[in-house]
PDB file of C-alpha atoms in Angstrom:
ATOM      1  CA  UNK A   1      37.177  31.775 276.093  1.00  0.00           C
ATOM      2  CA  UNK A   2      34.313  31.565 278.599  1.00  0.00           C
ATOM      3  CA  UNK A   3      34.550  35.087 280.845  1.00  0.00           C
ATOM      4  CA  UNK A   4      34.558  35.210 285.251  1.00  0.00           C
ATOM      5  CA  UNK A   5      32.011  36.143 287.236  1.00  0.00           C
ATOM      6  CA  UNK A   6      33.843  39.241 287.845  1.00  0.00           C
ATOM      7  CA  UNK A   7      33.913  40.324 283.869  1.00  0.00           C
ATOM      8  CA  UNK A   8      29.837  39.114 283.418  1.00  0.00           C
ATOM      9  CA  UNK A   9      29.869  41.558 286.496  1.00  0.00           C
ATOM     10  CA  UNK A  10      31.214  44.071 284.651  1.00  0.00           C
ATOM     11  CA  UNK A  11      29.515  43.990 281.588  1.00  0.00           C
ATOM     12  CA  UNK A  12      26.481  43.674 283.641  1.00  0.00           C
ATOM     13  CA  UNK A  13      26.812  47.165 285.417  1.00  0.00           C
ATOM     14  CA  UNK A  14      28.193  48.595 281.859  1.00  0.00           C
ATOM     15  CA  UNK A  15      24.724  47.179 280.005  1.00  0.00           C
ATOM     16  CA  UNK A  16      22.887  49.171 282.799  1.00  0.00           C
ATOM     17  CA  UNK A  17      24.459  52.555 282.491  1.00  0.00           C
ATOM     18  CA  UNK A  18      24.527  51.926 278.733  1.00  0.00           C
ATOM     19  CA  UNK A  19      20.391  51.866 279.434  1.00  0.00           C
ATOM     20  CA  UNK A  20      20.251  54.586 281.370  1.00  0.00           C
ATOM     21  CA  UNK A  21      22.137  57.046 279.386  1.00  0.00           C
ATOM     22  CA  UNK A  22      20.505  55.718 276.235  1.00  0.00           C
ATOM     23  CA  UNK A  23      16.678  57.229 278.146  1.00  0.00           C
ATOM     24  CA  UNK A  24      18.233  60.353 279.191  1.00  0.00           C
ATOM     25  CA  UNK A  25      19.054  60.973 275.967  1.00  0.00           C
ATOM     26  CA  UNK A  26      15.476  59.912 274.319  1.00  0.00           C
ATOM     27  CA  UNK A  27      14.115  61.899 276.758  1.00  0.00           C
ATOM     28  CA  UNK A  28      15.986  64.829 275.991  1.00  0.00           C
ATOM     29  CA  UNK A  29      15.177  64.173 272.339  1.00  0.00           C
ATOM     30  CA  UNK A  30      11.547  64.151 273.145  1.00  0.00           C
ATOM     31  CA  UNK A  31      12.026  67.689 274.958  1.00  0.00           C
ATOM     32  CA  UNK A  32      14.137  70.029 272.713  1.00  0.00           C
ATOM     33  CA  UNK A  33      13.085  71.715 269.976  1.00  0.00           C
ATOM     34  CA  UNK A  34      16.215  72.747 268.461  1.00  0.00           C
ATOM     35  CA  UNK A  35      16.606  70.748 265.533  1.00  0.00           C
ATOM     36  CA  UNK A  36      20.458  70.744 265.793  1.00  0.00           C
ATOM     37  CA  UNK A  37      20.380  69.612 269.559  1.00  0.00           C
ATOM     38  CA  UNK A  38      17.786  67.088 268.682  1.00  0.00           C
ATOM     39  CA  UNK A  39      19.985  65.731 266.117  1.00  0.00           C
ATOM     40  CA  UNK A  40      22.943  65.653 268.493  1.00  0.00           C
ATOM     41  CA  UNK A  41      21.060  63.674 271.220  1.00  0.00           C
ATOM     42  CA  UNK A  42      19.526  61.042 268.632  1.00  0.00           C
ATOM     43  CA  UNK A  43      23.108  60.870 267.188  1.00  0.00           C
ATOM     44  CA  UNK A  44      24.369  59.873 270.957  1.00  0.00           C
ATOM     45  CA  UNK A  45      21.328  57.543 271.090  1.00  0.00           C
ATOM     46  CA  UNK A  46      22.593  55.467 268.668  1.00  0.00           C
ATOM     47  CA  UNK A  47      26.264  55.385 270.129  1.00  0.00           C
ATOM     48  CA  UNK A  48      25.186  54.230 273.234  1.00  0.00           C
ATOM     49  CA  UNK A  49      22.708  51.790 271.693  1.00  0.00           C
ATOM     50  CA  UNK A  50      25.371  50.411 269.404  1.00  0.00           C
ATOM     51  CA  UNK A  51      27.800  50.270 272.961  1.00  0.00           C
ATOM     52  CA  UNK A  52      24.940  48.164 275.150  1.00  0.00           C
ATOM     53  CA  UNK A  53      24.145  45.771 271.784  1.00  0.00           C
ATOM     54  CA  UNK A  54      28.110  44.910 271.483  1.00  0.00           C
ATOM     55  CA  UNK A  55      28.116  44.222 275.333  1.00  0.00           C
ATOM     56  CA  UNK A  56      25.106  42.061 275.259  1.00  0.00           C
ATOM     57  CA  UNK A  57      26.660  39.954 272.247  1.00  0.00           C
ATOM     58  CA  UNK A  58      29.567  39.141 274.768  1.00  0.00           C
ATOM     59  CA  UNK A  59      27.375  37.587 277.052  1.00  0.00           C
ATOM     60  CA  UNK A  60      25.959  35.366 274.050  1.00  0.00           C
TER      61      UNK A  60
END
């Protein structure tokens, strides 16, 4: 099922927030020093990273 230019749209402004949030957060890794924090934020990095790599496999 081949998606409309208003879903690719979609996904397309969803892959870019997915990228922004997924910096914020490594660059809040890169700035804390509690370990438990630290471990939170990398832990959201790699929701948000899994999130933008299923998105981009619907555009494949």
């Amino acid at each position: 099922m081949a998606l409309t230019q208003k879903e690719l749209g979609y996904i397309s402004d969803e892959l870019a927030s997915e990228e922004l949030v997924i910096k914020k957060y490594q660059t809040a890794v890169n700035q804390v020093t509690d370990p438990q924090i630290k471990n939170l934020f990398q832990k959201n990095v790699g929701i948000h990273q899994n999130h933008y790599n299923t998105l981009l496999n619907l555009l494949r």
